[in-house]
Coordinates of C-alpha atoms and ligand atoms in Angstrom, one line a residue:
M1 CA -60.9 6.8 20.8
N2 CA -59.6 3.2 21.5
D3 CA -56.0 2.4 21.1
R4 CA -55.4 0.8 17.7
F5 CA -53.8 -2.6 17.2
V6 CA -53.1 -3.9 13.7
V7 CA -52.4 -7.6 13.0
V8 CA -51.2 -8.7 9.6
G9 CA -52.1 -12.3 8.6
A10 CA -55.2 -14.1 9.8
G11 CA -53.7 -17.5 10.2
T12 CA -53.3 -19.6 13.3
M13 CA -51.4 -16.9 15.2
G14 CA -52.9 -13.7 13.7
L15 CA -56.4 -14.8 14.7
G16 CA -55.3 -15.5 18.3
I17 CA -53.4 -12.3 18.6
A18 CA -56.4 -10.3 17.2
Y19 CA -58.7 -12.1 19.7
V20 CA -56.6 -11.3 22.7
A21 CA -56.0 -7.7 21.6
A22 CA -59.7 -7.1 21.1
G23 CA -60.3 -8.6 24.6
A24 CA -57.7 -6.1 26.0
G25 CA -59.7 -3.2 24.7
Y26 CA -57.8 -2.4 21.5
A27 CA -59.6 -1.4 18.3
V28 CA -58.2 -4.2 16.1
E29 CA -57.7 -4.2 12.4
L30 CA -56.9 -7.7 11.1
V31 CA -55.3 -7.6 7.6
E32 CA -55.5 -10.8 5.5
I33 CA -54.6 -11.0 1.9
D34 CA -56.5 -14.2 1.1
R35 CA -60.2 -13.5 0.6
G36 CA -61.3 -16.9 1.7
R37 CA -59.3 -16.7 4.9
A38 CA -60.4 -13.2 5.6
A39 CA -64.0 -14.3 5.4
A40 CA -63.3 -17.3 7.6
A41 CA -61.5 -15.2 10.1
F42 CA -64.8 -13.5 11.1
D43 CA -66.5 -16.9 11.7
T44 CA -63.5 -18.3 13.6
L45 CA -63.3 -15.3 15.9
H46 CA -67.0 -15.2 16.5
G47 CA -67.0 -18.9 17.3
L48 CA -64.2 -18.2 19.9
W49 CA -66.3 -15.5 21.5
D50 CA -69.4 -17.7 21.5
R51 CA -67.5 -20.5 23.1
A52 CA -66.0 -18.3 25.8
V53 CA -69.5 -17.1 26.7
A54 CA -70.9 -20.6 26.7
R55 CA -68.1 -21.7 29.1
G56 CA -68.8 -18.8 31.4
K57 CA -65.3 -17.3 30.8
L58 CA -66.7 -14.1 29.3
S59 CA -69.9 -12.1 29.7
T60 CA -72.1 -11.6 26.7
T61 CA -71.6 -7.8 27.1
D62 CA -67.8 -8.2 27.0
A63 CA -67.8 -10.6 24.1
D64 CA -70.1 -8.2 22.1
A65 CA -67.8 -5.3 23.0
S66 CA -64.8 -7.3 21.7
R67 CA -66.6 -8.2 18.5
A68 CA -67.4 -4.6 17.9
R69 CA -63.8 -3.7 18.2
L70 CA -62.7 -6.0 15.4
V71 CA -62.6 -5.3 11.6
V72 CA -61.0 -7.4 8.9
K73 CA -59.3 -5.8 6.0
S74 CA -57.6 -7.1 2.9
D75 CA -54.8 -4.5 2.5
L76 CA -52.5 -2.6 4.8
D77 CA -53.1 0.4 2.5
D78 CA -56.7 0.5 4.0
V79 CA -55.2 1.0 7.6
A80 CA -55.1 4.6 8.8
D81 CA -51.8 6.0 9.8
A82 CA -50.2 6.0 13.3
P83 CA -51.7 2.9 15.0
D84 CA -50.3 2.1 18.4
V85 CA -49.0 -1.4 17.4
I86 CA -48.6 -3.4 14.2
V87 CA -47.8 -7.1 14.7
E88 CA -46.8 -9.0 11.6
A89 CA -48.0 -12.7 11.6
V90 CA -47.5 -13.9 8.0
P91 CA -45.7 -17.1 7.0
E92 CA -42.1 -17.7 8.2
R93 CA -40.4 -16.5 5.1
L94 CA -37.8 -13.7 5.1
D95 CA -38.6 -12.1 1.8
L96 CA -42.4 -12.1 2.5
K97 CA -41.9 -10.8 6.1
R98 CA -39.6 -8.0 4.9
A99 CA -42.1 -6.8 2.3
V100 CA -44.9 -6.9 4.8
L101 CA -42.8 -5.0 7.4
A102 CA -41.8 -2.3 4.9
A103 CA -45.5 -1.8 4.0
A104 CA -46.4 -1.8 7.7
E105 CA -43.8 0.8 8.5
Q106 CA -45.4 3.2 6.1
R107 CA -48.4 3.2 8.4
R108 CA -46.1 4.8 11.0
P109 CA -46.9 2.6 14.0
A110 CA -45.6 3.6 17.4
L111 CA -44.5 0.0 17.8
L112 CA -43.7 -2.5 15.0
A113 CA -43.4 -6.1 15.8
T114 CA -43.0 -9.5 14.2
N115 CA -44.3 -12.8 15.5
T116 CA -41.5 -14.7 13.8
S117 CA -40.6 -18.0 15.5
S118 CA -37.0 -18.2 14.3
I119 CA -35.8 -15.5 11.9
P120 CA -33.4 -13.0 13.5
I121 CA -34.9 -9.6 14.2
G122 CA -31.8 -8.0 12.8
E123 CA -32.4 -9.8 9.4
L124 CA -36.0 -8.6 9.4
A125 CA -35.0 -5.0 10.4
R126 CA -32.8 -4.6 7.4
G127 CA -34.4 -2.0 5.1
L128 CA -36.6 -0.5 7.8
H129 CA -36.3 3.3 8.4
H130 CA -36.9 3.0 12.1
P131 CA -35.4 -0.3 13.2
E132 CA -35.2 1.1 16.7
R133 CA -39.0 0.9 17.0
F134 CA -39.0 -2.7 15.9
L135 CA -38.8 -5.9 18.0
G136 CA -40.1 -9.5 18.1
L137 CA -43.2 -10.3 20.0
H138 CA -43.3 -14.1 19.9
F139 CA -46.8 -15.3 20.9
F140 CA -47.6 -19.0 21.5
N141 CA -50.4 -21.1 20.2
P142 CA -53.3 -20.9 21.3
V143 CA -52.6 -17.3 22.0
W144 CA -55.6 -16.9 24.4
A145 CA -54.4 -19.8 26.5
M146 CA -50.6 -19.4 26.6
A147 CA -49.2 -17.0 29.2
L148 CA -45.7 -16.6 27.6
L149 CA -44.7 -13.7 25.4
E150 CA -41.1 -13.8 24.2
V151 CA -39.9 -10.2 23.7
V152 CA -37.0 -10.4 21.3
V153 CA -34.7 -7.4 21.3
G154 CA -32.6 -6.7 18.2
A155 CA -29.2 -5.0 18.3
V156 CA -30.6 -1.6 17.5
T157 CA -34.0 -2.0 19.2
A158 CA -34.4 1.1 21.5
A159 CA -34.8 0.6 25.3
E160 CA -38.1 2.4 25.1
T161 CA -39.3 -0.1 22.4
T162 CA -38.4 -3.0 24.7
A163 CA -40.2 -1.3 27.6
A164 CA -43.2 -0.8 25.3
G165 CA -43.2 -4.5 24.4
V166 CA -43.1 -5.5 28.0
A167 CA -45.9 -3.1 28.9
L168 CA -47.9 -4.5 26.0
A169 CA -47.5 -8.0 27.4
A170 CA -49.0 -6.9 30.7
R171 CA -51.9 -5.2 29.0
L172 CA -52.6 -8.4 27.0
G173 CA -52.4 -10.5 30.2
K174 CA -49.1 -12.2 29.1
D175 CA -46.0 -12.9 31.1
P176 CA -42.9 -11.8 29.1
V177 CA -39.3 -13.0 28.9
V178 CA -36.8 -10.6 27.2
V179 CA -34.5 -12.5 24.9
R180 CA -31.5 -11.5 22.8
D181 CA -31.8 -11.8 19.1
M182 CA -30.4 -15.2 18.2
P183 CA -32.1 -17.6 15.7
G184 CA -34.8 -19.5 17.4
F185 CA -34.6 -17.2 20.5
A186 CA -35.1 -19.2 23.7
T187 CA -38.2 -21.2 22.9
S188 CA -38.1 -22.4 19.3
R189 CA -34.5 -23.4 19.6
L190 CA -35.2 -25.9 22.4
G191 CA -38.8 -26.8 21.4
V192 CA -38.0 -27.6 17.8
T193 CA -35.0 -29.7 18.8
L194 CA -37.3 -32.0 20.7
G195 CA -39.9 -32.0 17.9
L196 CA -37.4 -32.9 15.2
E197 CA -35.9 -35.7 17.3
A198 CA -39.3 -37.1 18.0
I199 CA -40.0 -37.2 14.2
R200 CA -36.7 -39.0 13.7
M201 CA -37.8 -41.5 16.3
V202 CA -41.0 -42.1 14.5
A203 CA -39.0 -42.7 11.3
D204 CA -36.7 -45.1 13.2
G205 CA -39.7 -47.1 14.5
V206 CA -38.8 -46.5 18.1
A207 CA -42.5 -46.3 19.1
S208 CA -45.8 -45.0 17.8
P209 CA -46.4 -41.2 17.8
A210 CA -48.9 -41.7 20.6
D211 CA -46.4 -43.6 22.7
I212 CA -43.6 -41.2 22.1
D213 CA -45.9 -38.3 23.2
K214 CA -47.1 -40.3 26.2
A215 CA -43.5 -40.9 27.3
M216 CA -42.9 -37.2 27.4
V217 CA -46.2 -36.4 29.1
L218 CA -46.0 -39.0 31.8
G219 CA -42.2 -39.3 32.1
Y220 CA -41.3 -35.6 31.8
R221 CA -44.5 -33.9 32.8
H222 CA -44.8 -32.1 29.5
P223 CA -48.4 -30.9 29.1
V224 CA -48.5 -32.2 25.5
G225 CA -46.1 -34.5 23.6
P226 CA -43.7 -33.1 20.9
L227 CA -45.6 -34.8 18.0
E228 CA -49.0 -33.6 19.0
L229 CA -47.4 -30.1 19.5
T230 CA -46.0 -30.3 16.0
D231 CA -49.5 -31.1 14.7
L232 CA -50.9 -28.1 16.6
V233 CA -48.2 -25.7 15.4
G234 CA -48.4 -27.0 11.8
L235 CA -45.8 -29.2 10.1
D236 CA -45.2 -26.6 7.4
V237 CA -44.5 -24.0 10.0
R238 CA -42.1 -26.4 11.9
L239 CA -40.4 -27.2 8.6
D240 CA -39.8 -23.5 7.8
I241 CA -38.4 -23.0 11.3
A242 CA -36.1 -26.1 11.0
R243 CA -34.7 -24.7 7.7
T244 CA -34.0 -21.3 9.3
L245 CA -32.3 -22.9 12.3
Q246 CA -30.3 -25.3 10.0
A247 CA -29.0 -22.3 8.1
A248 CA -27.9 -20.7 11.4
Y249 CA -26.6 -23.6 13.4
G250 CA -25.9 -26.4 10.9
D251 CA -27.2 -29.8 10.3
R252 CA -28.3 -30.6 13.9
F253 CA -31.5 -28.8 12.8
A254 CA -31.7 -30.5 9.4
P255 CA -35.4 -31.3 8.8
P256 CA -36.0 -35.1 8.9
P257 CA -37.0 -36.5 5.6
L258 CA -40.3 -37.7 7.1
L259 CA -41.2 -34.1 8.0
E260 CA -40.5 -33.0 4.4
E261 CA -42.5 -35.9 3.0
M262 CA -45.5 -35.2 5.2
V263 CA -45.5 -31.5 4.3
A264 CA -45.2 -32.3 0.6
A265 CA -48.2 -34.7 1.0
G266 CA -50.3 -32.0 2.6
R267 CA -50.3 -33.6 6.0
L268 CA -49.8 -30.4 8.0
G269 CA -51.4 -31.4 11.3
K270 CA -54.5 -30.1 12.9
K271 CA -55.2 -27.4 10.3
S272 CA -55.3 -30.0 7.4
G273 CA -57.0 -32.7 9.4
E274 CA -54.0 -35.0 9.4
G275 CA -50.4 -35.0 10.7
F276 CA -49.0 -37.5 13.2
Y277 CA -52.7 -37.8 14.3
R278 CA -56.0 -37.4 12.6
W279 CA -58.1 -34.4 13.5
E280 CA -61.8 -33.9 13.0
G281 CA -63.5 -30.6 13.7
G282 CA -60.3 -29.5 15.4
V283 CA -60.4 -32.5 17.8
K284 CA -57.7 -35.2 17.9
Q285 CA -59.1 -38.6 17.0
Ligands
NAD301 P1 -50.4 -19.4 8.8 O1 -49.9 -19.9 7.6 O2 -51.5 -20.1 9.6 O3 -51.0 -17.9 8.6 C1 -50.4 -16.9 7.9 C2 -51.4 -16.0 7.2 O4 -50.8 -14.8 6.6 C3 -52.3 -16.7 6.1 O5 -53.6 -16.5 6.4 C4 -51.8 -15.9 4.9 O6 -52.9 -15.8 3.9 C5 -51.5 -14.5 5.4 N1 -50.7 -13.7 4.6 C6 -49.7 -14.0 3.7 N2 -49.2 -13.0 3.1 C7 -49.9 -11.9 3.6 C8 -49.8 -10.5 3.3 N3 -48.9 -10.0 2.5 N4 -50.7 -9.7 3.9 C9 -51.7 -10.2 4.8 N5 -51.8 -11.5 5.1 C10 -50.9 -12.4 4.5 O7 -49.2 -19.1 9.8 P2 -49.1 -19.0 11.4 O8 -49.0 -20.4 11.9 O9 -50.2 -18.1 11.9 O10 -47.7 -18.3 11.6 C11 -47.5 -17.0 11.4 C12 -46.2 -16.6 12.0 O11 -46.2 -16.8 13.4 C13 -44.9 -17.3 11.4 O12 -43.9 -16.4 11.4 C14 -44.7 -18.4 12.4 O13 -43.4 -18.9 12.5 C15 -45.1 -17.7 13.7 N6 -45.5 -18.5 14.8 C16 -46.4 -19.6 14.6 C17 -46.8 -20.4 15.7 C18 -47.7 -21.6 15.5 O14 -47.9 -22.3 16.5 N7 -48.3 -21.8 14.3 C19 -46.4 -20.0 17.0 C20 -45.6 -18.9 17.2 C21 -45.2 -18.2 16.1

């Protein structure tokens, strides 16, 4: 029987994690509570496989094998006990993640992980019966293209759990860094700093979003500018992370009013069709 990999949440990240896990030979169960999103998940993943075949990155046989390894479910209760891995990828809210992790733990996974971008693993582990089997596996967007996997080790995470996380990274074709459990870990703490400052610069009228991004791409060799990256990540996701980091480190992470206004107006970036840029069919205009 195939090794079993469960992903909870079929949003931007959960879809990508499911795609990569199926490609690595796991039997994947993708659990999504929202019926519309669950139905769309199939189409999105099939579209990804079709595109990979069309671009010659995957053979039809391998793509079909990956498709056959994926099922979408609406409830963790429908997942059989003792999967190899459960990765939680629901929105960045402590109460929601804790509830999902408690339900996930009842399925008795060998490894339980969260894809949180900023919430301390220790906070999320509170209430778990086996916090020693729990760690952060912070994937990056788009998961199939990004090599990095941040393996976040909590104070009580067992050494074997960390080793299992690093081994999982290798199986998924990812390159891990092992990071101590601090809010924002290594990546979000630095990346969000740049993104928030870029948003303040837009509000100050320093330059257009396109020119601020161009300055970082051409001047600092960033592959993509901080505002376009914010659009790709999702402004709502970035706002949640900023609030978490503000609570941990103080007002240097206070969300700029412009970010709050844009989220309130539904300008969430690529996923809503408008953020600092306009997006049509997933393509920046
Ligand atoms: P998202 O909002 O796109 O997707 C979250 C999904 O979880 C939604 O489809 C939602 O319906 C579903 N969900 C909510 N409650 C659920 C439940 N109880 N059971 C099953 N599904 C449920 O969010 P996202 O951007 O994919 O982010 C998910 C996590 O990954 C967050 O913790 C975020 O901080 C982190 N993260 C995001 C990025 C990024 O670039 N977007 C990168 C790295 C990490």
